Amino acid sequence: MNLRIHRYFSITGSRSLKLKNIVVDNIKKYFEQLIKIESEDWSLFSSKLDKTEHPKKDILLEVGQTEKYLSF
């Protein structure tokens, strides 16, 4: 299963990893508002996150298509 982080800005250089970590931390904080996540479970989940970028107003899913990814 591949999970993707969707962001609408581009990142280059050494800031890339730092910004990705900030996004992943924000996702974790959001989930923790809803459920308790054990470290081991979070490590497994976050290791599956993959960043992709899409232009503004890009259609990610057409009507009738089945979603295969979680998008943040």
CSV table of C-alpha atoms in Angstrom, one decimal:
chain,number,residue,atom,x,y,z
A,1,MET,CA,0.0,0.0,0.0
A,2,ASN,CA,1.4,3.4,-1.0
A,3,LEU,CA,0.2,6.5,0.9
A,4,ARG,CA,0.9,9.8,-0.7
A,5,ILE,CA,1.2,13.3,0.7
A,6,HIS,CA,-0.1,15.9,-1.7
A,7,ARG,CA,1.4,19.3,-1.5
A,8,TYR,CA,0.9,22.3,-3.7
A,9,PHE,CA,4.3,23.9,-3.6
A,10,SER,CA,7.7,22.7,-4.7
A,11,ILE,CA,10.6,22.2,-2.4
A,12,THR,CA,14.2,22.0,-3.4
A,13,GLY,CA,17.6,21.7,-1.7
A,14,SER,CA,18.3,20.9,1.9
A,15,ARG,CA,15.0,22.3,3.1
A,16,SER,CA,13.1,19.4,1.5
A,17,LEU,CA,13.7,16.8,4.3
A,18,LYS,CA,12.9,19.4,7.0
A,19,LEU,CA,9.6,20.4,5.4
A,20,LYS,CA,8.6,16.8,4.8
A,21,ASN,CA,9.2,16.1,8.5
A,22,ILE,CA,7.0,19.1,9.4
A,23,VAL,CA,4.2,17.8,7.2
A,24,VAL,CA,4.5,14.2,8.6
A,25,ASP,CA,4.5,15.7,12.1
A,26,ASN,CA,1.3,17.6,11.3
A,27,ILE,CA,-0.4,14.5,10.0
A,28,LYS,CA,0.6,12.6,13.2
A,29,LYS,CA,-0.8,15.5,15.4
A,30,TYR,CA,-4.1,15.3,13.5
A,31,PHE,CA,-4.4,11.6,13.9
A,32,GLU,CA,-3.5,11.9,17.6
A,33,GLN,CA,-6.5,14.1,18.1
A,34,LEU,CA,-8.7,11.2,17.1
A,35,ILE,CA,-6.9,8.1,18.3
A,36,LYS,CA,-3.8,7.0,20.3
A,37,ILE,CA,-1.0,5.8,18.0
A,38,GLU,CA,1.7,3.6,19.4
A,39,SER,CA,5.3,4.5,18.3
A,40,GLU,CA,5.7,1.2,16.4
A,41,ASP,CA,2.4,1.7,14.5
A,42,TRP,CA,3.3,5.3,13.6
A,43,SER,CA,6.8,4.2,12.4
A,44,LEU,CA,5.2,1.6,10.1
A,45,PHE,CA,2.5,4.0,8.8
A,46,SER,CA,4.9,7.0,8.3
A,47,SER,CA,7.4,4.8,6.5
A,48,LYS,CA,4.8,4.3,3.8
A,49,LEU,CA,4.2,8.0,3.2
A,50,ASP,CA,5.3,9.3,-0.2
A,51,LYS,CA,5.3,12.9,-1.3
A,52,THR,CA,3.8,13.8,-4.6
A,53,GLU,CA,3.1,17.3,-6.0
A,54,HIS,CA,0.2,18.4,-8.1
A,55,PRO,CA,-0.6,21.7,-9.8
A,56,LYS,CA,-3.3,23.8,-8.3
A,57,LYS,CA,-6.8,22.7,-9.3
A,58,ASP,CA,-5.4,19.4,-10.7
A,59,ILE,CA,-8.1,16.7,-10.7
A,60,LEU,CA,-6.9,13.8,-8.5
A,61,LEU,CA,-9.9,11.6,-8.9
A,62,GLU,CA,-12.6,11.5,-11.6
A,63,VAL,CA,-16.2,10.8,-10.7
A,64,GLY,CA,-16.8,7.1,-10.5
A,65,GLN,CA,-13.1,6.2,-9.9
A,66,THR,CA,-12.0,4.4,-6.8
A,67,GLU,CA,-9.5,6.1,-4.5
A,68,LYS,CA,-6.4,4.0,-4.0
A,69,TYR,CA,-4.4,6.5,-1.8
A,70,LEU,CA,-4.9,8.7,1.2
A,71,SER,CA,-4.3,12.3,0.4
A,72,PHE,CA,-3.3,15.1,2.8
